[in-house]
Coordinates of C-alpha atoms in Angstrom, one line a residue:
M24 CA -7.1 -1.2 -34.0
P25 CA -8.9 -4.2 -32.3
A26 CA -9.7 -4.0 -28.6
H27 CA -7.8 -7.3 -28.1
P28 CA -4.9 -7.5 -30.5
Q29 CA -3.8 -11.1 -31.4
K30 CA -0.9 -12.2 -29.2
A31 CA 2.2 -14.0 -30.5
P32 CA 2.7 -17.6 -29.6
L33 CA 3.9 -18.4 -26.1
P34 CA 7.7 -17.8 -25.9
E35 CA 9.9 -20.8 -25.2
R36 CA 11.3 -18.8 -22.3
F37 CA 9.9 -15.8 -20.5
A38 CA 11.8 -13.0 -18.9
L39 CA 9.6 -13.1 -15.8
I40 CA 6.8 -15.4 -14.6
V41 CA 4.4 -13.8 -12.1
V42 CA 2.5 -16.3 -10.0
G43 CA -0.8 -14.9 -8.7
A44 CA -3.1 -12.2 -10.1
G45 CA -4.0 -10.2 -7.1
H46 CA -2.9 -6.6 -6.6
A47 CA 0.8 -7.4 -6.4
G48 CA 0.7 -9.7 -9.4
C49 CA -1.3 -7.4 -11.6
E50 CA 1.0 -4.5 -10.9
A51 CA 4.1 -6.6 -11.4
A52 CA 2.9 -8.2 -14.7
M53 CA 1.9 -4.9 -16.2
A54 CA 5.2 -3.2 -15.3
S55 CA 7.3 -6.0 -16.6
A56 CA 5.3 -6.3 -19.9
R57 CA 5.3 -2.5 -20.4
L58 CA 9.0 -2.5 -20.0
G59 CA 9.2 -4.8 -23.0
L60 CA 10.0 -8.1 -21.2
P61 CA 8.0 -11.2 -22.2
T62 CA 6.0 -11.9 -19.1
L63 CA 3.7 -14.8 -18.0
L64 CA 0.9 -14.2 -15.5
L65 CA -0.1 -17.5 -13.9
T66 CA -3.3 -17.5 -11.8
I67 CA -5.6 -20.1 -10.3
N68 CA -8.7 -18.4 -11.6
V69 CA -8.7 -16.0 -14.5
D70 CA -12.2 -14.7 -13.5
R71 CA -10.8 -13.3 -10.2
I72 CA -7.9 -11.3 -11.7
G73 CA -7.9 -7.9 -9.8
H74 CA -10.4 -9.1 -7.3
L75 CA -10.8 -7.1 -4.0
S76 CA -10.8 -10.0 -1.6
C77 CA -11.7 -8.0 1.5
N78 CA -13.3 -4.5 1.7
P79 CA -14.3 -2.7 -1.5
A80 CA -11.9 0.3 -0.9
I81 CA -8.5 1.5 -2.0
G82 CA -6.3 4.0 -0.1
G83 CA -6.6 5.4 3.4
L84 CA -4.0 6.6 5.9
A85 CA -0.5 6.0 4.5
K86 CA -2.1 3.5 2.0
G87 CA -3.2 6.4 -0.2
H88 CA 0.4 7.6 -0.2
I89 CA 1.5 4.3 -1.6
V90 CA -1.1 4.4 -4.4
K91 CA 0.1 7.9 -5.3
E92 CA 3.7 6.6 -5.4
I93 CA 2.8 3.6 -7.6
D94 CA 1.1 6.1 -9.9
A95 CA 4.1 8.5 -9.9
L96 CA 6.4 5.6 -10.9
G97 CA 4.2 4.7 -13.9
G98 CA 2.2 1.9 -12.1
R99 CA -1.5 1.3 -12.6
M100 CA -3.4 1.0 -9.3
G101 CA -4.3 4.7 -9.1
L102 CA -5.6 4.7 -12.7
W103 CA -7.7 1.6 -12.2
A104 CA -9.2 3.0 -8.9
D105 CA -10.1 6.3 -10.7
Q106 CA -12.0 4.3 -13.3
A107 CA -13.9 2.2 -10.7
G108 CA -14.2 4.5 -7.8
I109 CA -17.7 5.4 -6.5
Q110 CA -16.7 7.6 -3.5
F111 CA -13.5 9.6 -3.0
R112 CA -12.6 11.3 0.3
I113 CA -9.5 13.0 1.6
L114 CA -8.9 11.9 5.2
N115 CA -7.3 13.9 8.0
T116 CA -8.1 17.3 6.3
R117 CA -7.9 19.0 9.7
K118 CA -4.4 17.8 10.2
G119 CA -1.1 18.7 8.5
P120 CA -0.5 17.8 4.8
A121 CA 1.9 14.9 5.7
V122 CA -0.9 12.8 7.1
R123 CA -3.7 13.6 4.7
A124 CA -4.6 10.7 2.5
T125 CA -7.0 9.7 -0.2
R126 CA -9.5 6.8 0.2
A127 CA -11.9 5.6 -2.4
Q128 CA -14.8 3.2 -2.3
I129 CA -14.5 0.9 -5.3
D130 CA -17.1 -0.9 -7.5
R131 CA -15.7 -4.5 -7.3
R132 CA -17.0 -5.7 -10.6
E133 CA -15.9 -2.5 -12.5
Y134 CA -12.4 -2.7 -10.9
M135 CA -11.9 -6.3 -12.1
R136 CA -13.3 -5.3 -15.5
V137 CA -10.8 -2.5 -16.1
V138 CA -7.9 -4.5 -14.7
Q139 CA -8.6 -7.5 -16.8
R140 CA -9.2 -5.3 -19.9
D141 CA -5.8 -3.7 -19.5
L142 CA -3.9 -6.9 -18.7
F143 CA -5.3 -8.9 -21.6
A144 CA -4.7 -6.0 -24.0
Q145 CA -1.1 -5.5 -22.9
D146 CA 1.7 -6.4 -25.3
N147 CA 4.4 -8.8 -24.1
L148 CA 2.0 -10.3 -21.5
W149 CA 0.5 -13.8 -21.6
I150 CA -2.1 -14.9 -19.0
L151 CA -2.9 -18.6 -18.2
Q152 CA -5.1 -20.3 -15.7
D153 CA -3.1 -23.0 -13.8
M154 CA -1.7 -23.6 -10.3
A155 CA 2.1 -23.2 -9.7
E156 CA 3.4 -26.3 -7.8
A157 CA 7.1 -25.7 -7.8
V158 CA 9.8 -23.2 -8.7
L159 CA 12.3 -24.7 -11.2
V160 CA 16.0 -24.3 -10.5
K161 CA 18.9 -24.4 -13.0
N162 CA 22.5 -23.5 -12.3
G163 CA 21.6 -22.3 -8.8
R164 CA 18.9 -19.8 -10.1
A165 CA 15.1 -19.7 -10.4
A166 CA 14.5 -20.9 -13.9
G167 CA 10.7 -21.2 -14.3
V168 CA 7.7 -23.0 -12.7
A169 CA 6.0 -26.4 -12.9
T170 CA 2.2 -26.5 -12.6
S171 CA -0.5 -28.8 -11.3
L172 CA -1.6 -29.5 -14.9
G173 CA 1.9 -30.8 -15.7
Q174 CA 3.0 -27.7 -17.6
R175 CA 6.5 -26.4 -17.3
F176 CA 7.4 -22.8 -18.2
A177 CA 11.0 -21.6 -18.4
S178 CA 12.0 -18.0 -17.4
H179 CA 14.9 -15.9 -16.3
A180 CA 13.2 -14.9 -13.1
V181 CA 10.1 -15.8 -11.0
L182 CA 8.0 -13.6 -8.9
L183 CA 5.6 -15.2 -6.3
T184 CA 2.6 -13.1 -5.3
T185 CA 0.5 -15.8 -3.7
G186 CA -1.6 -13.7 -1.3
T187 CA -3.4 -15.9 1.2
F188 CA -3.4 -19.0 -1.0
L189 CA -0.3 -20.9 0.4
Q190 CA -1.9 -23.7 2.5
G191 CA -4.9 -21.5 3.0
L192 CA -7.3 -22.7 5.7
I193 CA -10.7 -21.0 6.1
H194 CA -12.4 -20.9 9.5
V195 CA -16.1 -20.3 10.2
G196 CA -16.7 -21.2 13.9
L197 CA -15.3 -24.6 14.6
M198 CA -15.6 -25.6 11.0
N199 CA -12.7 -25.2 8.7
Y200 CA -11.7 -26.2 5.2
S201 CA -8.9 -25.7 2.6
G202 CA -9.2 -22.5 0.5
G203 CA -7.2 -19.6 -0.7
R204 CA -10.3 -17.4 -0.1
M205 CA -13.9 -18.3 0.0
G206 CA -14.8 -19.8 -3.4
D207 CA -11.2 -20.5 -4.6
P208 CA -8.9 -23.4 -3.9
A209 CA -5.7 -23.2 -1.8
S210 CA -2.2 -23.7 -3.2
V211 CA -0.9 -26.8 -1.4
G212 CA 2.2 -28.0 -3.1
L213 CA 4.1 -24.7 -3.4
S214 CA 4.7 -24.3 0.3
K215 CA 6.6 -27.6 0.5
N216 CA 8.6 -26.6 -2.6
L217 CA 9.7 -23.3 -1.0
A218 CA 10.7 -25.1 2.2
D219 CA 12.7 -27.6 0.1
L220 CA 14.5 -24.6 -1.5
G221 CA 15.6 -23.5 1.9
L222 CA 13.1 -20.8 2.8
E223 CA 11.6 -20.7 6.3
L224 CA 7.8 -20.4 6.4
G225 CA 5.5 -19.0 9.1
R226 CA 1.8 -18.8 9.6
L227 CA -0.4 -15.7 9.6
K228 CA -4.1 -15.0 9.8
T229 CA -6.5 -12.4 8.5
G230 CA -10.3 -12.1 8.3
T231 CA -13.2 -10.5 6.6
T232 CA -16.8 -9.5 7.4
P233 CA -20.1 -11.0 6.4
R234 CA -21.5 -9.5 3.3
L235 CA -25.1 -8.3 3.6
L236 CA -28.0 -8.0 1.2
K237 CA -28.4 -4.3 0.6
G238 CA -32.2 -4.5 0.1
S239 CA -32.6 -6.0 3.6
I240 CA -31.0 -3.0 5.4
D241 CA -33.0 0.0 6.8
F242 CA -30.8 3.0 5.9
S243 CA -33.4 5.5 7.2
G244 CA -31.8 5.8 10.7
L245 CA -28.2 5.4 9.6
E246 CA -25.7 8.3 9.4
P247 CA -24.8 9.0 5.8
Q248 CA -21.1 9.5 5.0
P249 CA -20.8 11.4 1.7
G250 CA -17.6 11.7 -0.3
D251 CA -15.9 14.9 -1.4
N252 CA -17.5 17.1 -4.0
P253 CA -15.8 17.4 -6.4
P254 CA -14.0 14.0 -6.0
L255 CA -10.2 14.2 -6.4
P256 CA -8.6 11.2 -8.2
F257 CA -5.7 9.2 -7.2
S258 CA -3.7 9.4 -10.4
F259 CA -1.7 12.5 -11.2
H260 CA -2.3 12.0 -14.9
S261 CA -5.8 10.3 -15.2
P262 CA -8.8 12.1 -16.8
G263 CA -10.4 12.0 -13.4
V264 CA -13.2 10.2 -11.7
V265 CA -15.7 8.8 -14.1
L266 CA -18.5 6.9 -12.2
P267 CA -21.4 8.3 -10.3
Q268 CA -20.6 8.9 -6.6
V269 CA -22.6 7.4 -3.7
D270 CA -22.8 7.6 0.1
C271 CA -21.5 5.2 2.7
H272 CA -23.4 4.9 6.0
I273 CA -22.4 4.6 9.7
T274 CA -24.0 2.5 12.5
Y275 CA -22.6 1.1 15.7
T276 CA -22.6 -2.1 17.7
N277 CA -24.1 -2.0 21.2
E278 CA -24.2 -4.1 24.4
R279 CA -26.7 -6.6 22.8
T280 CA -24.2 -7.1 20.0
H281 CA -21.3 -7.6 22.4
A282 CA -23.4 -10.1 24.5
A283 CA -24.1 -12.2 21.4
I284 CA -20.4 -12.1 20.5
R285 CA -19.3 -13.2 24.0
E286 CA -21.7 -16.1 23.9
G287 CA -19.8 -17.3 20.8
F288 CA -16.4 -17.2 22.4
E289 CA -16.4 -20.9 23.3
R290 CA -17.0 -21.8 19.6
S291 CA -14.5 -19.2 18.3
P292 CA -11.5 -20.7 16.5
M293 CA -9.5 -17.8 17.8
F294 CA -10.2 -18.4 21.5
T295 CA -10.3 -22.2 21.3
G296 CA -6.8 -22.4 19.8
I297 CA -7.8 -23.8 16.5
I298 CA -6.3 -20.8 14.7
K299 CA -2.5 -20.9 15.1
G300 CA -1.5 -18.0 12.8
T301 CA -0.9 -14.5 14.1
G302 CA -3.6 -12.0 13.2
A303 CA -3.4 -8.3 12.3
R304 CA -3.0 -6.1 15.4
Y305 CA -4.4 -3.0 13.7
C306 CA -7.4 -4.8 12.0
P307 CA -8.6 -7.1 14.8
S308 CA -11.8 -9.2 14.5
I309 CA -14.9 -7.9 16.3
E310 CA -14.7 -10.8 18.8
D311 CA -11.1 -9.8 19.6
K312 CA -12.1 -6.1 20.1
V313 CA -14.9 -7.1 22.4
A314 CA -12.6 -9.3 24.4
R315 CA -9.8 -6.8 24.6
F316 CA -11.9 -3.7 25.3
P317 CA -14.7 -5.0 27.6
D318 CA -15.6 -1.4 28.8
K319 CA -16.1 0.0 25.3
E320 CA -19.8 0.5 24.8
R321 CA -19.8 0.5 21.0
H322 CA -17.7 0.0 17.9
Q323 CA -18.3 1.7 14.6
V324 CA -19.6 -0.2 11.6
F325 CA -19.0 1.5 8.3
I326 CA -21.5 0.3 5.6
E327 CA -19.7 0.3 2.3
P328 CA -21.4 -0.3 -1.1
E329 CA -19.9 -3.1 -3.1
G330 CA -20.7 -1.3 -6.4
L331 CA -23.3 0.8 -8.1
D332 CA -25.4 -2.2 -9.1
S333 CA -24.3 -4.7 -6.5
P334 CA -27.0 -6.2 -4.3
E335 CA -24.5 -6.5 -1.5
V336 CA -22.8 -4.2 1.1
Y337 CA -19.7 -4.6 3.2
P338 CA -20.1 -3.8 6.9
S339 CA -16.6 -2.8 7.6
G340 CA -15.4 -3.0 11.3
I341 CA -16.8 -6.4 12.2
P342 CA -14.5 -9.0 10.6
T343 CA -15.2 -12.3 12.3
S344 CA -14.8 -16.0 12.3
L345 CA -17.6 -16.7 14.8
P346 CA -20.1 -19.5 14.0
L347 CA -22.8 -18.5 11.5
D348 CA -25.6 -18.5 14.0
I349 CA -23.7 -16.0 16.2
Q350 CA -22.9 -13.9 13.2
K351 CA -26.7 -13.7 12.4
R352 CA -27.5 -12.7 16.0
M353 CA -24.7 -10.1 16.0
I354 CA -25.9 -8.5 12.8
A355 CA -29.5 -8.5 13.9
S356 CA -28.6 -6.5 17.1
I357 CA -27.1 -3.6 15.1
P358 CA -29.3 -0.6 14.4
G359 CA -30.4 -0.6 10.7
L360 CA -29.4 -4.2 10.3
E361 CA -32.2 -5.8 12.3
Q362 CA -33.6 -7.6 9.2
A363 CA -30.3 -7.8 7.3
Q364 CA -29.7 -11.0 5.4
I365 CA -26.1 -12.5 5.3
V366 CA -25.3 -13.3 1.7
R367 CA -21.7 -14.5 2.5
P368 CA -20.5 -15.3 6.0
G369 CA -17.5 -13.7 7.6
Y370 CA -14.5 -15.9 8.0
A371 CA -10.9 -16.1 9.0
I372 CA -8.1 -17.5 6.8
E373 CA -4.7 -18.8 7.9
Y374 CA -1.9 -19.0 5.3
D375 CA 1.8 -19.6 4.9
F376 CA 4.2 -16.6 4.5
V377 CA 7.9 -16.2 4.2
P378 CA 9.4 -14.1 7.0
P379 CA 10.9 -11.3 5.0
M380 CA 14.3 -11.0 6.5
Q381 CA 15.1 -13.8 4.1
L382 CA 14.9 -11.2 1.2
Q383 CA 17.3 -8.7 -0.3
P384 CA 16.1 -5.1 -0.4
T385 CA 15.2 -5.8 -4.1
L386 CA 12.7 -8.5 -2.7
E387 CA 14.8 -11.2 -4.3
T388 CA 15.3 -14.2 -2.0
K389 CA 18.7 -14.7 -0.5
V390 CA 18.7 -18.5 -0.9
L391 CA 17.8 -18.6 -4.6
P392 CA 18.8 -15.8 -7.0
G393 CA 16.1 -15.0 -9.5
L394 CA 13.2 -15.8 -7.2
Y395 CA 11.3 -12.7 -5.9
L396 CA 8.4 -12.4 -3.5
A397 CA 5.8 -9.7 -3.2
G398 CA 2.6 -9.0 -1.2
Q399 CA 1.1 -11.1 1.6
I400 CA 3.7 -13.8 1.1
N401 CA 6.1 -11.3 2.7
G402 CA 4.0 -10.8 5.8
T403 CA 2.1 -7.7 4.8
S404 CA -1.6 -6.9 4.8
G405 CA -3.5 -4.6 2.4
Y406 CA -4.1 -4.2 -1.3
E407 CA -1.8 -1.1 -1.5
E408 CA 1.1 -2.7 0.3
A409 CA 0.9 -5.7 -2.0
A410 CA 0.6 -3.6 -5.2
G411 CA 3.6 -1.5 -4.1
Q412 CA 5.7 -4.6 -3.5
G413 CA 4.6 -6.1 -6.8
L414 CA 5.8 -3.0 -8.7
W415 CA 9.1 -2.8 -6.6
A416 CA 9.9 -6.4 -7.2
A417 CA 9.1 -6.3 -10.9
L418 CA 11.2 -3.2 -11.4
N419 CA 14.1 -4.8 -9.7
A420 CA 13.8 -8.0 -11.6
C421 CA 13.8 -6.0 -14.8
C422 CA 16.9 -4.1 -13.7
A423 CA 18.7 -7.3 -12.9
L424 CA 17.8 -8.9 -16.2
R425 CA 19.0 -5.8 -18.0
G426 CA 22.2 -5.5 -16.0
Q427 CA 21.2 -2.2 -14.5
E428 CA 21.6 -0.9 -11.0
P429 CA 18.7 -2.0 -8.7
F430 CA 15.8 0.4 -7.9
L431 CA 16.4 1.2 -4.3
P432 CA 15.1 4.7 -3.3
G433 CA 15.8 5.7 0.3
R434 CA 13.4 6.1 3.3
D435 CA 13.4 9.8 2.7
Q436 CA 12.1 9.3 -0.9
A437 CA 9.1 6.9 -0.6
Y438 CA 6.8 5.1 1.7
L439 CA 7.5 2.1 -0.6
A440 CA 11.1 2.3 0.6
V441 CA 10.1 2.6 4.3
M442 CA 7.9 -0.5 3.9
V443 CA 10.5 -2.6 2.1
D444 CA 13.3 -1.5 4.5
D445 CA 11.1 -2.4 7.5
L446 CA 10.4 -5.8 6.1
V447 CA 13.8 -6.9 5.1
T448 CA 15.6 -5.3 8.0
K449 CA 13.3 -5.8 11.0
G450 CA 11.1 -8.6 9.7
T451 CA 7.5 -9.1 11.0
N452 CA 5.7 -11.8 13.0
E453 CA 2.3 -10.3 12.3
P454 CA 0.6 -8.8 9.2
Y455 CA 2.5 -5.6 8.5
R456 CA 0.5 -2.5 7.7
M457 CA 1.8 0.8 6.6
F458 CA 1.3 3.9 8.8
T459 CA 2.5 7.4 8.4
S460 CA 4.2 7.1 11.8
R461 CA 6.5 4.5 10.4
A462 CA 8.2 7.1 8.2
E463 CA 10.7 9.3 10.1
H464 CA 10.7 11.8 7.2
R465 CA 6.9 11.8 6.6
L466 CA 6.7 15.6 6.0
L467 CA 8.8 15.0 2.9
L468 CA 6.6 12.1 1.9
R469 CA 3.3 13.8 1.2
E470 CA 0.7 12.5 -1.2
G471 CA 0.8 15.7 -3.1
N472 CA 4.5 15.5 -3.9
A473 CA 4.7 11.8 -4.8
D474 CA 5.1 12.7 -8.4
A475 CA 7.9 15.2 -7.7
R476 CA 9.7 12.5 -5.6
L477 CA 9.4 9.5 -8.0
T478 CA 8.3 10.3 -11.6
Q479 CA 11.8 11.1 -12.7
A480 CA 12.9 7.7 -11.5
G481 CA 9.9 6.1 -13.3
R482 CA 10.9 7.9 -16.4
E483 CA 14.5 6.7 -16.2
L484 CA 13.3 3.1 -15.7
G485 CA 11.1 3.4 -18.7
L486 CA 7.8 3.0 -17.1
V487 CA 6.6 6.6 -17.3
D488 CA 5.4 7.2 -20.9
D489 CA 5.5 10.5 -22.8
A490 CA 2.0 11.6 -21.9
Q491 CA 2.5 11.1 -18.2
W492 CA 5.9 12.8 -18.4
A493 CA 4.4 15.8 -20.2
T494 CA 1.6 16.1 -17.5
F495 CA 4.2 15.9 -14.8
S496 CA 6.5 18.5 -16.3
A497 CA 3.7 20.9 -16.9
K498 CA 2.6 20.6 -13.2
Q499 CA 6.1 21.2 -11.8
T500 CA 6.5 24.3 -14.1
D501 CA 3.1 25.6 -12.8
I502 CA 4.1 25.1 -9.2
S503 CA 7.4 27.0 -9.6
E504 CA 5.6 29.7 -11.6
L505 CA 2.9 30.2 -9.0
M506 CA 5.4 30.3 -6.1
L507 CA 7.3 33.1 -7.9
I508 CA 4.1 35.0 -8.5
L509 CA 3.1 34.8 -4.9
E510 CA 6.5 36.0 -3.8
S511 CA 6.4 38.9 -6.3
Y512 CA 3.2 40.4 -5.0
I513 CA 3.9 42.9 -2.2
I514 CA 1.2 43.5 0.4
R515 CA 1.2 46.9 2.1
P516 CA -0.7 47.6 5.3
D517 CA -3.1 50.1 4.0
A518 CA -6.8 50.3 4.9
A519 CA -8.0 48.4 1.8
T520 CA -5.6 45.6 2.5
R521 CA -6.6 45.4 6.2
D522 CA -10.3 45.1 5.3
I523 CA -9.6 42.2 2.9
L524 CA -7.4 40.4 5.4
A525 CA -10.1 40.9 8.1
T526 CA -12.5 38.9 6.0
M527 CA -10.2 35.9 6.0
A528 CA -9.3 36.3 9.7
A529 CA -5.7 37.1 8.8
T530 CA -3.4 39.4 10.7
A531 CA -2.4 42.5 8.8
P532 CA 1.4 43.0 8.4
G533 CA 3.1 45.9 10.1
K534 CA 5.2 46.6 7.0
A535 CA 5.2 45.7 3.3
V536 CA 5.7 41.9 2.8
P537 CA 5.4 39.5 0.0
L538 CA 2.1 37.6 -0.4
T539 CA 3.8 34.4 0.7
A540 CA 4.2 35.9 4.2
I541 CA 0.4 36.2 4.4
L542 CA 0.0 32.6 3.2
R543 CA 2.2 31.3 6.0
Q544 CA -0.4 32.4 8.5
P545 CA -2.1 29.1 9.6
E546 CA -5.7 30.4 9.1
V547 CA -5.1 31.6 5.5
A548 CA -5.9 29.2 2.6
I549 CA -4.3 29.9 -0.8
E550 CA -7.7 30.3 -2.4
A551 CA -8.4 33.3 -0.1
L552 CA -5.5 35.2 -1.7
A553 CA -7.4 35.7 -5.0
P554 CA -8.1 39.4 -4.3
F555 CA -4.4 40.0 -4.3
C556 CA -3.4 37.4 -7.0
P557 CA -5.8 37.4 -10.0
E558 CA -3.8 34.5 -11.6
L559 CA -4.8 31.9 -9.0
P560 CA -8.0 30.6 -10.7
K561 CA -6.0 29.4 -13.7
Y562 CA -4.0 26.8 -11.6
A563 CA -5.2 23.3 -11.0
E564 CA -6.1 22.0 -7.6
G565 CA -2.9 19.9 -7.3
V566 CA -0.8 22.9 -8.2
L567 CA -2.5 25.1 -5.6
R568 CA -2.2 22.5 -2.8
E569 CA 1.5 21.8 -3.4
A570 CA 2.5 25.4 -3.8
E571 CA 0.6 26.2 -0.6
T572 CA 2.3 23.3 1.3
R573 CA 5.8 24.3 0.2
I574 CA 5.3 27.9 1.3
K575 CA 3.5 27.3 4.5
Y576 CA 5.9 24.6 5.8
E577 CA 9.1 25.9 4.3
G578 CA 10.9 26.0 7.6
Y579 CA 9.8 22.5 8.6
L580 CA 10.7 21.1 5.2
K581 CA 14.2 22.6 5.4
R582 CA 14.8 21.1 8.8
Q583 CA 13.7 17.7 7.5
E584 CA 16.0 18.0 4.5
E585 CA 18.9 18.9 6.8
L586 CA 18.2 15.7 8.9
V587 CA 18.2 13.7 5.8
L588 CA 21.6 15.1 4.7
R589 CA 23.1 14.4 8.1
S590 CA 22.0 10.7 8.0
R591 CA 22.9 10.2 4.3
R592 CA 26.5 9.3 5.1
Q593 CA 25.4 6.2 6.9
E594 CA 22.8 5.4 4.2
E595 CA 25.5 5.7 1.4
T596 CA 28.2 3.7 3.3
A597 CA 28.1 0.3 1.7
L598 CA 28.7 -2.9 3.7
P599 CA 30.2 -5.8 1.6
Y600 CA 27.6 -8.6 1.4
D601 CA 30.2 -11.2 2.3
T602 CA 31.4 -9.4 5.5
E603 CA 32.5 -11.9 8.2
Y604 CA 30.9 -10.3 11.2
A605 CA 32.2 -12.9 13.6
A606 CA 35.7 -11.6 12.8
I607 CA 35.0 -8.0 13.7
P608 CA 36.3 -7.1 17.2
G609 CA 33.9 -5.6 19.6
L610 CA 30.6 -7.0 18.2
S611 CA 28.4 -9.0 20.6
R612 CA 27.2 -12.4 19.8
E613 CA 23.7 -11.0 19.3
A614 CA 25.0 -8.4 16.9
V615 CA 27.0 -11.0 14.9
E616 CA 24.0 -13.2 14.7
K617 CA 21.6 -10.5 13.5
L618 CA 24.0 -8.9 11.1
S619 CA 24.8 -12.2 9.6
R620 CA 21.2 -13.0 9.1
V621 CA 20.1 -9.7 7.6
R622 CA 23.3 -9.0 5.6
P623 CA 22.6 -5.2 5.5
L624 CA 23.7 -3.4 2.4
T625 CA 24.6 -0.2 4.2
L626 CA 25.5 1.2 7.6
G627 CA 22.1 2.9 7.7
Q628 CA 20.3 -0.4 7.2
A629 CA 22.4 -2.0 9.8
S630 CA 21.6 0.7 12.3
R631 CA 17.8 -0.1 12.0
I632 CA 18.2 -3.8 12.8
S633 CA 16.5 -4.5 16.1
G634 CA 19.2 -4.9 18.8
I635 CA 22.0 -3.3 16.9
T636 CA 23.4 -0.6 19.2
P637 CA 25.4 2.6 18.3
A638 CA 28.4 0.8 19.7
A639 CA 28.0 -1.9 17.2
I640 CA 27.8 0.6 14.4
S641 CA 31.0 2.2 15.6
C642 CA 32.7 -1.2 15.4
L643 CA 31.5 -1.6 11.8
E644 CA 32.8 1.9 11.0
I645 CA 36.2 1.0 12.4
H646 CA 36.3 -2.2 10.4
L647 CA 35.4 -0.4 7.2
K648 CA 38.2 2.1 7.8
K649 CA 40.7 -0.7 8.4
M650 CA 39.5 -2.2 5.1
H651 CA 39.9 1.2 3.4
L652 CA 36.2 1.2 2.6
L653 CA 35.3 4.3 4.5

């Protein structure tokens, strides 16, 4: 079979048109096409498909959870990262399993290569280079797109994943120019079109660091940061990590660095008011950190390789839009970077976004059926958040086109659900980033059980293929089997047992107990039980970790599940979309305004709207009872 099978001619009408080929667009286009729907992926620059626009890394705290969830549903980001990863680390290993997360350094060029290889080889997917200028409308629905080259493509649904390209404006010091990112043009016409369709637009800002020439850095005095050995992949069903693994390095800013930065304040577009968009609170520029924390003596700089053969490195931790001469002085003051050459300057970029309270929980716009939005256009930051939304929106578009119920898991089932619910219910006025603290049921939303939570749903939707399903089923069988084995071994407090337990700093039981009771002791790792359980070595790492977590945290997990059950009534109580809130007695003017704007689908969603009080929820319950809906 040829590597690139011949594609059929362009259909007269696509099921879905995806605009933008960043992480959201790539995930969405692959999902739609793999589900058998004729899909068009439209991008400004085919060469940049799958490009990592900011740092060369995927995953991290809460973000790694999202990558695992994408993989569990049958998405592709985890598989692509495993093929292009050059360092894998599990973060927060000293903390509980709920907040441990995978992070991988990525070879930029290899990641784009594997993404483009899969996209171009995918059946039902056509890829074209052109710029979308307008969403076409027919009979009150999105019906295709018109492009800057005068092309018109018809479709049943449109998904915009425009990233930072809508009216993108790049800033380096007091200089600025139009661009979607450095080296690519901005999308100018689409913003006006969206406003004409009735969508409110806002303005956000993000930034990136200068890229440095690797050969100009003195690594001898820098602190190496190795990855895990062996490296553990993202995907539950991939062959594993394939590329050689390399170290990152750590250095720090100092007072000389901060002095140079402060001298650039008067030419900073942030501090002179040139930048109007709101920046990311949790990923501030280095000038913002120096201004906000004047007493902090140093800030960490994490030197990340851009690839195995790349001549550049990415100094994470110092994103900036300062003038280039200040950037050069700043870099030269940092240990190990004294002679470092800047290959590409750091810069800030402002761009348009659509405040996400204008979206349904499916990520379909409220003003125009058939038009979906995903990624940074919805006010989020991060590759993983974008990819997750791309998959979510594509799945829901496909469900709508097939006449199926929407894909809407609850906040107790996925970080993806937490993110989408936060966006459409609370909105955001700054770039939204996922954190484990945003999830009230985070002990149930571990990386290690993402497959147990979501693979069944992915299978029912048609995205999980037979091979992934077989791998998943075998793992779940192994977990159950291992837990039964551990429960079946009885440990008695004899001298031999006491000696073995002493070597693992475990407390000997006062009576005969199952081996699971020993494992519940905080200091005991499951691998240490091998003298009592000879079957342990045959089980895979993922099986061991998940069985250990379920046993150790059994009591906590049960309490979390009980909380979920208690709140499920509100989550399952539907609110009619056309409810006239102004006619409900007892609701304040503020409550009426917010409920009318969000149009929550359930009582649970209504309860999470900022400013909606328990009293307002009681009014809604009384109304539903009067309407015989509760």
